[in-house]
XYZ file of C-alpha atoms in Angstrom:
709
model
C -7.034 1.183 31.485
C -8.421 1.794 27.984
C -8.345 -1.288 25.712
C -6.061 0.217 23.081
C -3.592 1.287 25.808
C -3.500 -2.336 27.043
C -2.386 -3.427 23.560
C 0.270 -0.721 23.336
C 1.560 -1.360 26.874
C 1.822 -5.112 26.311
C 3.787 -4.689 23.055
C 6.013 -2.157 24.819
C 6.401 -4.361 27.904
C 7.349 -7.489 25.967
C 11.095 -7.920 25.419
C 10.457 -10.059 22.380
C 8.454 -9.320 19.271
C 4.930 -10.695 19.069
C 2.743 -11.658 16.174
C -0.973 -10.872 16.181
C -2.011 -14.356 17.302
C 0.326 -14.464 20.308
C -0.547 -10.904 21.296
C -4.286 -11.693 21.243
C -3.753 -14.865 23.295
C -1.919 -12.880 25.983
C -4.468 -10.079 26.149
C -7.473 -12.386 26.601
C -5.603 -14.578 29.107
C -5.376 -17.727 27.022
C -3.228 -20.503 28.454
C -1.128 -22.589 26.108
C 2.282 -24.227 26.020
C 3.919 -21.428 24.015
C 2.787 -18.722 26.460
C 4.061 -20.770 29.405
C 7.355 -21.588 27.674
C 8.024 -17.916 26.926
C 6.710 -16.929 30.408
C 4.360 -14.406 28.849
C 1.759 -15.164 31.537
C 4.085 -13.330 33.954
C 3.731 -10.026 32.076
C 1.780 -7.325 33.895
C -0.628 -6.863 30.990
C -1.355 -10.591 30.595
C -5.152 -11.179 30.775
C -5.825 -7.412 30.625
C -8.765 -7.823 28.186
C -10.596 -10.882 29.583
C -13.992 -9.888 28.113
C -12.620 -9.647 24.566
C -12.366 -12.480 22.083
C -9.630 -12.812 19.488
C -11.677 -11.188 16.753
C -12.128 -8.090 18.913
C -8.389 -7.930 19.584
C -7.525 -8.391 15.912
C -9.847 -5.542 14.998
C -8.289 -3.314 17.658
C -4.759 -4.200 16.489
C -5.715 -3.394 12.898
C -7.052 -0.010 13.953
C -3.805 0.747 15.837
C -1.776 -0.213 12.761
C -3.959 2.027 10.627
C -3.463 4.897 13.105
C 0.346 4.278 12.928
C 0.532 3.541 16.661
C 2.063 0.108 15.999
C 3.631 -1.427 12.916
C 4.785 -4.733 11.459
C 8.528 -5.241 11.168
C 10.300 -8.263 9.640
C 12.145 -10.637 11.922
C 15.897 -10.320 11.559
C 17.191 -12.591 8.786
C 13.665 -13.690 7.837
C 11.646 -11.235 5.774
C 8.660 -13.604 5.570
C 7.944 -13.456 9.315
C 6.794 -10.140 10.745
C 6.160 -9.042 14.322
C 4.418 -6.068 15.908
C 6.398 -3.138 17.218
C 5.241 0.070 18.915
C 5.979 3.335 17.096
C 7.043 6.678 18.543
C 3.476 7.851 18.012
C 2.321 4.819 20.031
C 4.659 5.691 22.913
C 3.246 9.214 22.946
C -0.289 7.770 22.974
C 0.563 5.813 26.156
C 1.668 9.046 27.846
C -1.341 11.074 26.631
C -4.184 8.684 25.700
C -6.855 9.821 23.238
C -10.296 10.528 24.595
C -11.741 7.810 22.403
C -10.221 5.345 19.969
C -13.239 3.546 18.590
C -13.514 0.075 17.134
C -15.512 -0.677 14.025
C -18.786 1.162 14.011
C -21.788 -1.065 14.567
C -24.956 -0.221 12.684
C -27.135 -2.462 14.786
C -30.243 -0.666 15.918
C -30.319 1.942 13.162
C -33.352 0.285 11.629
C -36.560 -0.963 13.101
C -37.562 -4.461 12.079
C -37.346 -4.902 8.333
C -40.785 -5.698 6.948
C -41.286 -9.255 5.733
C -43.610 -10.524 3.015
C -46.977 -11.320 4.592
C -49.779 -13.710 3.485
C -51.840 -10.597 2.643
C -49.044 -9.456 0.308
C -49.114 -12.808 -1.484
C -52.829 -12.436 -2.188
C -52.086 -9.127 -3.924
C -49.178 -10.743 -5.801
C -51.557 -13.369 -7.183
C -54.005 -10.708 -8.412
C -51.165 -8.854 -10.144
C -49.536 -12.036 -11.422
C -49.011 -10.834 -15.003
C -47.650 -7.427 -13.951
C -45.201 -8.890 -11.430
C -44.021 -11.838 -13.505
C -40.447 -13.117 -13.003
C -39.910 -11.169 -9.770
C -39.116 -12.444 -6.273
C -41.553 -11.851 -3.413
C -39.190 -9.236 -1.926
C -39.046 -7.380 -5.219
C -42.825 -7.571 -5.644
C -43.392 -6.104 -2.179
C -41.029 -3.196 -2.914
C -42.842 -2.458 -6.177
C -46.424 -2.399 -4.834
C -45.860 -1.124 -1.264
C -48.363 1.619 -0.304
C -46.460 3.285 2.539
C -45.833 7.024 2.355
C -42.057 6.791 2.781
C -40.100 3.661 1.875
C -36.442 2.759 2.338
C -35.477 -0.240 0.232
C -32.140 -1.700 1.350
C -30.900 -3.357 -1.821
C -27.812 -5.525 -1.471
C -25.205 -6.063 -4.182
C -26.622 -7.847 -7.233
C -30.187 -7.769 -5.883
C -31.761 -6.116 -8.951
C -32.367 -2.645 -7.502
C -32.465 -0.857 -10.883
C -35.076 -3.326 -12.098
C -37.159 -2.756 -8.965
C -36.881 1.018 -9.252
C -38.024 1.101 -12.878
C -40.763 -1.491 -12.298
C -42.095 0.514 -9.359
C -42.136 3.753 -11.369
C -43.955 1.948 -14.174
C -46.412 0.327 -11.757
C -47.256 3.661 -10.111
C -47.819 5.299 -13.490
C -49.881 2.566 -15.119
C -51.712 0.876 -12.240
C -51.932 3.551 -9.535
C -52.666 6.426 -11.941
C -49.885 8.544 -10.470
C -49.304 11.555 -12.735
C -46.270 13.353 -11.345
C -43.398 10.903 -10.900
C -39.731 11.896 -10.646
C -36.866 9.365 -10.684
C -33.464 10.737 -9.596
C -30.173 8.973 -10.285
C -26.540 9.979 -9.902
C -25.056 9.399 -13.338
C -26.070 9.905 -16.963
C -25.353 6.209 -17.529
C -27.869 5.159 -14.849
C -30.387 7.722 -16.129
C -30.159 6.413 -19.712
C -30.373 2.799 -18.576
C -33.528 3.520 -16.549
C -35.094 5.454 -19.437
C -34.413 2.614 -21.895
C -36.022 0.089 -19.543
C -39.118 2.222 -18.998
C -39.506 2.993 -22.715
C -39.297 -0.700 -23.560
C -42.078 -1.488 -21.043
C -44.344 1.494 -21.777
C -43.217 3.668 -24.727
C -45.608 6.523 -23.924
C -44.812 6.878 -20.240
C -44.624 10.391 -18.770
C -42.196 9.586 -15.953
C -39.457 12.193 -15.479
C -35.968 10.700 -15.142
C -33.089 12.991 -14.177
C -29.772 13.143 -12.405
C -29.573 15.609 -9.508
C -27.617 17.980 -11.733
C -29.745 17.672 -14.864
C -32.902 18.314 -12.796
C -31.390 21.466 -11.288
C -30.034 22.681 -14.635
C -33.522 22.490 -16.183
C -34.938 24.524 -13.287
C -32.195 27.151 -13.681
C -32.793 27.445 -17.420
C -36.575 27.610 -17.033
C -36.429 30.441 -14.501
C -33.215 32.037 -15.737
C -34.615 35.585 -15.753
C -35.722 35.319 -12.115
C -32.476 33.791 -10.828
C -29.733 35.674 -12.684
C -29.209 39.273 -13.742
C -27.125 38.044 -16.673
C -26.797 34.767 -18.625
C -25.031 31.905 -16.853
C -23.550 28.791 -18.391
C -22.245 25.486 -17.004
C -18.529 25.181 -16.292
C -17.292 21.728 -17.346
C -14.140 19.918 -16.220
C -12.117 21.154 -19.210
C -12.964 24.752 -18.257
C -11.876 24.016 -14.683
C -8.486 22.810 -15.910
C -7.938 25.902 -18.060
C -8.995 28.213 -15.211
C -6.567 26.769 -12.661
C -3.708 26.921 -15.183
C -4.530 30.608 -15.760
C -4.620 31.329 -12.008
C -1.212 29.683 -11.521
C 0.190 31.880 -14.322
C -1.262 34.998 -12.648
C 0.448 33.992 -9.393
C 3.756 33.262 -11.199
C 3.676 29.608 -10.150
C 4.811 27.015 -12.674
C 2.938 23.744 -13.008
C 5.981 21.838 -11.682
C 6.210 24.107 -8.628
C 2.492 23.698 -7.880
C 2.735 19.913 -8.019
C 5.934 19.887 -5.937
C 4.224 21.947 -3.243
C 1.047 19.889 -3.158
C 2.276 16.294 -3.426
C 4.731 14.159 -1.467
C 7.890 12.907 -3.160
C 6.455 9.413 -3.393
C 3.323 10.674 -5.130
C 5.396 12.798 -7.516
C 7.424 9.827 -8.665
C 4.532 7.385 -8.874
C 2.446 9.203 -11.518
C 2.931 11.352 -14.584
C 2.472 15.123 -14.340
C -0.760 15.189 -16.303
C -2.453 12.649 -13.994
C -1.266 14.527 -10.920
C -2.526 17.841 -12.259
C -5.975 16.411 -13.083
C -6.149 15.039 -9.539
C -5.105 18.438 -8.180
C -7.876 20.187 -10.171
C -10.363 17.581 -8.920
C -9.260 18.138 -5.292
C -9.485 21.943 -5.466
C -13.036 21.892 -6.827
C -13.962 19.139 -4.367
C -12.788 21.457 -1.583
C -15.221 24.075 -2.872
C -17.935 21.395 -2.950
C -17.105 20.423 0.624
C -17.387 24.060 1.694
C -20.831 24.445 0.128
C -22.080 21.012 1.210
C -21.289 21.808 4.831
C -22.072 25.543 4.748
C -18.547 26.512 5.841
C -17.443 30.155 5.627
C -14.457 31.351 3.574
C -12.632 32.160 6.813
C -13.157 28.622 8.158
C -11.926 27.077 4.908
C -8.891 29.355 4.990
C -8.124 28.265 8.565
C -8.460 24.604 7.598
C -6.024 25.003 4.703
C -3.471 26.920 6.773
C -3.801 24.375 9.566
C -2.565 21.489 7.417
C -0.009 22.886 4.957
C 3.131 24.994 5.032
C 2.698 28.702 4.348
C 3.664 28.572 0.628
C 1.315 25.706 -0.191
C -1.505 27.239 1.870
C -1.125 30.570 0.065
C -1.254 28.844 -3.325
C -4.399 26.816 -2.522
C -6.170 29.752 -0.854
C -5.386 32.027 -3.813
C -6.754 29.455 -6.304
C -9.951 28.911 -4.298
C -10.538 32.669 -3.879
C -9.923 33.477 -7.548
C -12.137 30.629 -8.789
C -15.078 32.110 -6.881
C -14.443 35.612 -8.249
C -13.939 34.347 -11.808
C -17.183 32.363 -11.823
C -19.249 35.300 -10.618
C -17.575 37.756 -13.011
C -18.000 35.512 -16.059
C -21.428 34.070 -15.344
C -20.339 30.466 -14.769
C -21.700 27.733 -12.551
C -20.111 24.386 -11.790
C -22.016 21.195 -10.933
C -22.363 22.038 -7.231
C -23.483 25.581 -8.097
C -26.344 24.014 -10.058
C -27.752 22.537 -6.849
C -26.853 25.533 -4.627
C -28.490 28.046 -6.993
C -31.584 25.846 -7.334
C -31.904 25.549 -3.556
C -31.572 29.305 -3.092
C -34.213 29.887 -5.761
C -36.655 27.416 -4.179
C -36.173 28.986 -0.731
C -37.050 32.477 -2.003
C -39.670 31.419 -4.580
C -41.499 28.486 -3.004
C -44.355 28.886 -5.470
C -42.064 27.573 -8.239
C -41.159 24.317 -6.499
C -42.593 21.538 -8.717
C -45.076 19.202 -7.053
C -44.563 15.457 -7.322
C -46.824 12.665 -6.149
C -43.866 10.304 -6.081
C -40.108 10.840 -5.961
C -37.866 7.780 -6.389
C -34.145 8.120 -5.574
C -31.453 5.650 -6.658
C -28.144 5.016 -4.799
C -29.434 6.810 -1.719
C -26.375 5.799 0.334
C -24.337 8.285 -1.741
C -26.329 11.501 -1.231
C -24.721 14.586 0.315
C -26.195 17.422 2.379
C -27.212 19.536 -0.632
C -28.949 16.634 -2.381
C -30.767 15.761 0.844
C -31.913 19.373 1.177
C -33.215 19.340 -2.398
C -35.355 16.261 -1.704
C -36.628 17.947 1.480
C -37.658 21.079 -0.459
C -39.449 19.013 -3.114
C -41.438 17.477 -0.234
C -43.137 14.777 -2.341
C -46.341 13.086 -1.275
C -44.490 9.762 -1.387
C -40.748 9.117 -1.190
C -39.143 5.827 -2.267
C -35.366 5.512 -1.884
C -33.213 2.527 -2.718
C -29.634 2.046 -1.606
C -27.169 -0.115 0.273
C -25.253 1.179 3.335
C -22.703 -1.577 2.669
C -21.752 0.223 -0.558
C -21.384 3.754 0.807
C -17.875 4.605 -0.490
C -17.911 8.294 -1.366
C -17.620 9.878 2.068
C -14.272 11.353 1.012
C -16.062 13.576 -1.493
C -19.012 14.583 0.666
C -21.657 11.840 0.769
C -23.017 11.026 4.226
C -24.015 7.511 5.199
C -26.092 8.952 8.058
C -28.895 9.906 5.643
C -29.660 6.279 4.817
C -28.937 4.976 8.325
C -31.263 7.522 9.937
C -33.987 7.415 7.271
C -36.767 6.250 9.574
C -35.846 8.975 12.098
C -35.891 11.667 9.412
C -39.183 10.617 7.806
C -42.378 9.638 9.589
C -44.622 6.836 8.345
C -41.615 4.923 7.052
C -41.493 1.304 5.992
C -38.137 -0.489 5.672
C -37.893 -3.204 3.019
C -34.963 -5.345 1.970
C -33.811 -7.024 -1.229
C -31.710 -9.810 0.270
C -31.206 -12.145 -2.699
C -28.074 -11.778 -4.783
C -28.706 -12.736 -8.428
C -25.188 -11.897 -9.570
C -22.702 -14.043 -7.670
C -22.326 -17.712 -6.865
C -22.793 -18.834 -3.275
C -19.114 -18.948 -2.227
C -18.529 -15.361 -3.357
C -21.661 -14.106 -1.551
C -20.603 -15.918 1.645
C -17.153 -14.302 1.609
C -18.669 -10.861 0.940
C -21.136 -11.300 3.826
C -18.346 -12.261 6.176
C -16.224 -9.213 5.343
C -19.080 -6.742 5.985
C -20.648 -8.491 9.008
C -19.495 -5.679 11.348
C -22.349 -3.565 9.956
C -24.890 -5.910 11.587
C -27.132 -5.933 8.520
C -28.887 -9.132 7.386
C -26.767 -11.375 5.164
C -27.491 -11.703 1.471
C -28.260 -15.118 0.017
C -27.285 -16.316 -3.440
C -29.920 -17.621 -5.806
C -27.232 -19.926 -7.240
C -26.386 -23.149 -5.445
C -22.978 -23.515 -7.085
C -20.107 -22.501 -4.833
C -18.088 -20.627 -7.422
C -14.344 -20.208 -7.128
C -12.755 -18.170 -4.346
C -8.979 -18.385 -4.073
C -6.391 -16.550 -1.997
C -2.914 -16.422 -3.504
C 0.045 -15.144 -1.510
C 3.003 -13.778 -3.479
C 6.601 -13.033 -2.580
C 6.451 -9.533 -4.038
C 4.533 -7.255 -6.394
C 6.338 -8.498 -9.512
C 5.380 -12.075 -8.695
C 1.791 -10.992 -8.102
C 1.547 -9.156 -11.440
C 3.152 -12.053 -13.278
C 0.684 -14.510 -11.752
C -2.314 -12.397 -12.805
C -0.981 -12.099 -16.362
C -0.267 -15.833 -16.688
C -3.625 -16.669 -15.184
C -5.487 -14.396 -17.641
C -3.581 -15.931 -20.559
C -4.864 -19.369 -19.537
C -8.514 -18.315 -19.086
C -11.225 -19.644 -21.375
C -13.663 -16.853 -20.420
C -13.992 -13.888 -22.835
C -11.537 -11.154 -21.820
C -14.312 -8.550 -21.547
C -15.693 -10.638 -18.678
C -12.490 -10.180 -16.663
C -11.843 -7.393 -14.123
C -8.554 -6.695 -12.383
C -9.275 -4.373 -9.453
C -6.871 -2.418 -7.282
C -7.092 0.110 -4.487
C -4.833 2.716 -6.092
C -3.969 4.010 -9.555
C -0.310 3.158 -8.988
C -1.097 -0.560 -8.736
C -3.027 -0.384 -12.015
C -0.149 1.409 -13.743
C 2.396 -1.228 -12.677
C 0.232 -4.123 -13.817
C -0.650 -2.452 -17.118
C 3.051 -2.376 -18.045
C 3.355 -6.137 -17.519
C 0.142 -6.793 -19.456
C 1.318 -4.649 -22.366
C 4.590 -6.618 -22.564
C 2.563 -9.828 -22.716
C 0.265 -8.506 -25.480
C -2.880 -8.533 -23.355
C -5.287 -5.835 -24.522
C -6.993 -3.823 -21.801
C -8.885 -0.667 -20.905
C -8.401 1.284 -17.688
C -11.010 2.953 -15.489
C -10.138 5.449 -12.769
C -12.304 7.826 -10.769
C -10.394 10.820 -12.197
C -10.968 9.811 -15.807
C -14.736 9.856 -15.399
C -15.146 7.652 -18.483
C -18.619 6.517 -17.545
C -19.530 4.946 -20.860
C -16.251 3.179 -21.585
C -16.908 -0.448 -22.581
C -14.287 -3.148 -23.255
C -14.103 -4.964 -26.574
C -14.430 -8.757 -26.601
C -10.642 -9.234 -26.275
C -10.040 -6.491 -23.666
C -9.537 -6.939 -19.919
C -10.748 -4.126 -17.645
C -8.175 -2.714 -15.200
C -9.827 -0.466 -12.665
C -9.733 1.158 -9.276
C -12.618 -0.001 -7.090
C -14.278 3.412 -6.930
C -14.513 3.484 -10.717
C -16.066 0.010 -11.067
C -19.015 0.373 -8.688
C -22.263 -0.809 -10.276
C -20.529 -3.130 -12.761
C -19.883 -6.883 -12.716
C -17.730 -9.542 -14.392
C -17.477 -13.339 -14.468
C -13.873 -13.342 -13.236
C -12.474 -10.761 -10.814
C -8.849 -10.485 -9.691
C -8.138 -8.317 -6.657
C -4.507 -7.267 -6.355
C -2.583 -5.783 -3.452
C -4.996 -7.079 -0.816
C -2.594 -6.419 2.063
C -2.818 -4.312 5.207
C -1.194 -1.316 3.491
C -3.902 -0.997 0.850
C -6.967 -2.187 2.809
C -7.381 0.091 4.657
C -5.349 2.332 2.368
C -2.697 4.314 4.196
C -1.759 6.348 1.158
C -3.440 9.697 0.755
C -5.121 9.710 -2.644
C -6.656 13.153 -2.056
C -4.501 14.940 0.560
C -6.426 18.234 0.520
C -9.791 16.558 1.102
C -8.481 14.320 3.849
C -6.851 17.309 5.542
C -10.058 19.368 5.741
C -12.135 16.377 6.822
C -9.973 15.650 9.864
C -12.596 17.187 12.154
C -15.544 15.731 10.262
C -17.624 12.664 11.099
C -16.055 10.903 8.122
C -14.810 7.439 9.175
C -12.201 6.437 6.610
C -11.437 3.083 8.270
C -15.022 1.855 7.927
C -15.385 3.276 4.434
C -12.312 1.286 3.412
C -14.031 -1.883 4.646
C -17.094 -1.050 2.556
C -14.873 -0.369 -0.452
C -13.361 -3.841 -0.092
C -16.873 -5.297 0.048
C -17.766 -3.520 -3.202
C -14.702 -5.082 -4.856
C -15.586 -8.610 -3.722
C -19.210 -8.327 -4.788
C -18.371 -7.521 -8.444
C -17.522 -11.188 -9.177
C -20.094 -13.554 -10.655
C -18.220 -16.872 -10.945
C -14.573 -16.578 -9.864
C -12.840 -14.376 -7.290
C -9.050 -14.476 -7.017
C -7.671 -12.500 -4.058
C -3.952 -11.694 -4.352
C -1.686 -10.295 -1.665
C 1.921 -9.822 -0.618
C 3.149 -9.611 2.991
C 0.308 -9.488 5.571
C -3.208 -9.928 4.166
C -5.808 -7.242 4.929
C -7.386 -7.357 8.365
C -10.797 -7.272 6.668
C -10.271 -10.980 6.001
C -10.073 -12.369 9.517
C -8.318 -15.590 10.427
C -11.537 -17.592 10.548
C -12.536 -16.510 7.043
C -9.006 -17.072 5.754
C -9.093 -20.652 6.977
C -12.493 -21.198 5.425
C -11.309 -20.008 2.031
C -7.990 -21.775 2.002
C -8.842 -25.056 3.671
C -12.564 -25.447 3.203
C -14.485 -25.533 -0.022
C -11.686 -24.194 -2.197
C -8.030 -25.091 -2.281
C -5.263 -22.759 -1.210
C -3.098 -21.924 -4.184
C 0.486 -21.063 -3.316
C 2.610 -19.268 -5.859
C 5.988 -19.790 -4.179
C 7.223 -22.518 -6.470
C 5.525 -21.837 -9.767
C 5.530 -18.058 -9.805
C 8.418 -17.101 -7.563
C 10.112 -13.989 -8.902
C 13.678 -14.685 -9.870
C 16.526 -12.709 -11.314
C 15.519 -13.437 -14.908
C 11.964 -12.160 -14.381
C 13.165 -9.009 -12.652
C 15.755 -8.292 -15.283
C 13.101 -8.708 -17.931
C 10.548 -6.448 -16.175
C 12.803 -3.828 -14.624
C 16.155 -4.342 -16.282
C 17.491 -0.786 -16.199
C 16.942 -0.282 -12.455
C 18.296 -3.739 -11.635
C 21.417 -3.051 -13.686
C 21.905 0.388 -12.102
C 21.740 -1.135 -8.637
C 24.180 -3.883 -9.654
C 26.601 -1.286 -11.039
C 26.354 0.730 -7.831
C 27.012 -2.412 -5.750
C 30.057 -3.278 -7.875
C 31.464 0.263 -7.554
C 31.058 0.200 -3.759
C 32.618 -3.242 -3.493
C 35.748 -1.895 -5.254
C 35.810 1.198 -3.026
C 35.531 -0.827 0.179
C 37.587 -3.786 -1.064
C 34.901 -6.368 -0.161
C 32.950 -8.907 -2.249
C 29.834 -7.465 -3.917
C 27.487 -9.809 -2.037
C 28.632 -8.234 1.268
C 27.264 -4.891 0.112
C 23.820 -6.265 -0.922
C 22.638 -9.753 -1.785
C 20.835 -10.473 -5.067
C 17.633 -10.991 -3.058
C 17.987 -7.479 -1.648
C 18.419 -6.051 -5.154
C 15.326 -7.912 -6.299
C 13.307 -6.574 -3.378
C 14.498 -3.020 -4.099
C 13.264 -3.397 -7.676
C 9.863 -4.699 -6.634
C 9.164 -2.410 -3.644
C 10.786 0.800 -5.012
C 11.400 2.484 -1.600
C 11.424 6.280 -1.910
C 12.449 7.233 1.662
C 14.704 6.056 4.480
C 11.664 4.768 6.392
C 10.601 2.606 3.463
C 14.193 1.476 2.916
C 14.326 0.133 6.486
C 11.543 -2.322 5.539
C 13.778 -3.962 2.892
C 15.518 -7.144 4.067
C 19.264 -6.637 4.301
C 18.953 -2.940 5.184
C 19.801 -2.375 8.816
C 20.468 1.093 10.357
C 24.154 0.961 9.335
C 23.470 0.264 5.657
C 20.650 2.809 5.545
C 23.028 5.450 6.903
C 25.902 4.428 4.614
C 24.105 3.681 1.319
C 20.522 4.933 1.830
C 20.829 8.346 0.160
C 22.425 6.845 -2.959
C 19.900 3.999 -3.258
C 16.842 6.241 -2.818
C 18.278 8.687 -5.348
C 18.802 5.885 -7.924
C 15.228 4.616 -7.448
C 13.652 8.098 -7.625
C 15.629 8.993 -10.753
C 14.571 5.708 -12.327
C 10.908 6.411 -11.509
């Protein structure tokens, strides 16, 4: 029997609910007093996974939860205790098991032995003492290495940008290399690298470009050979205008388009403008996905129609088709077209491909198929790439982790180096980060700082309590506010917290992946609120993570429904990417890391690590007494909704001739205000809402909450 079926069968077989710990004990055949007392050792599936340990079982359970095959439900009359229950989807899985339901992907064996610093290297270091001053031995080796192709695995906070610029400078000034190209992903990274190189050697001739700026210069230089008429770049503003025009042509209002594309929950969680910008982003990302993977128009059409109702499919297909026609007719190219057109030109005019002695690529874990093909066509004499597989978090928009994992298979004469020292974070923070990402089987990072730093886990009763704690904690901080990050998995979490911060007169800036505000910088008195995707590459002294529960990590919400729909048959592993995203969040902190959660904490923090954080070198900080959300807090933060629900309860109590508390308790009203359920399924998770009350009052309650939103 397949391991995941054993888990499902045992949960189904058990007449009582089981928590994760008890379930794992039964599956591995552990004997203890509780198992004997409950006679669980008599179950048919007892000891069905004898070769597993508890960590393996926990990981399997988490994957089943993520796949919606099992779920947590609160124990009757006790919302703080939750047990596992099989879903209808889980029952169907038992009847027709999947071919393969994989556990966390192991990256062990992807790399040959990582090269260490040798005594011979140290002799060279001594000769170049002045050039390599203030660098670690690992960094020195990466800078002077003579191998033809080099992969430098640079962990979080290991100084990769410094190494990249130092190597480029070293090649130019001490190896007499003439044709050097450095490629980055963002204008911010490009400018930072250029400033560093100019400060070291003002007259350097090193070319520094983003993938897009490099391609745009090629297209402009050979414009007459590539195009029959002038072409210009289509920016994001032009994309917005174009899609609005297409919707008008198709007689579809903006409201109708959003209603077709998004779920009710998404519609009520964000304003129309934000949703529309996300929609524009998704449509053009679909076009990128098509070109990145060389998928035909017919295949894309089939993918769209396979995941949406007919009306929505027609709308999306019409937009995609008309965008392509409009661009060709009006001589426009978007950012992906820049690379596609350059590739096509190089393939037909190989004599115009520029020759480089050295090409250096930053953030190599994020490259997509088109960018990889461009590097292949450039075919440099020497290729140096730096990246971190642990921070590969853009698979949803086309990047492929396989390019960095398979580097030594793709390029002969390869040497693998590692930057394993973290200069950013204190030891305790590095240790926690290592533990979370250990499934990747890469060598741990070590901190250069001996101080432990502060790592705290705080459990909250609900979201309001969590937000209040963060606000009160920030108000008591001595650190400058611009050295404080509050990070969340979704935009919705940021929006909720920002309201509380505004009421408490805390100044802040927000960063989201859709805003693309690359150069936004907080003032001295401003806190940074950000999604994790938008904060990559940055750091702060104090980092608060909010919503670190098993709903957000891994995230079950669909942030980009169109992209996730078309990638269903792709190699994209969202579960593992979510783990890496969590790692990125943890590794932003320099001195203090405060992890906040409600309900069940993310499975990415296993029980062993949880114990280490809470009972080891740092104290567990409970918020139940000091920060418990009460009626006064809720009425202050969400007064209108709370009052509407109270009025509804009072009206129903008169209708039914029963006391108001028999309709709903005050605790239930408070939970409704904090959780904001927008469907019957979500309403069932609220304490005090059994099947009878959902049937009798559910429609009214959901309607009140949605109207309030």
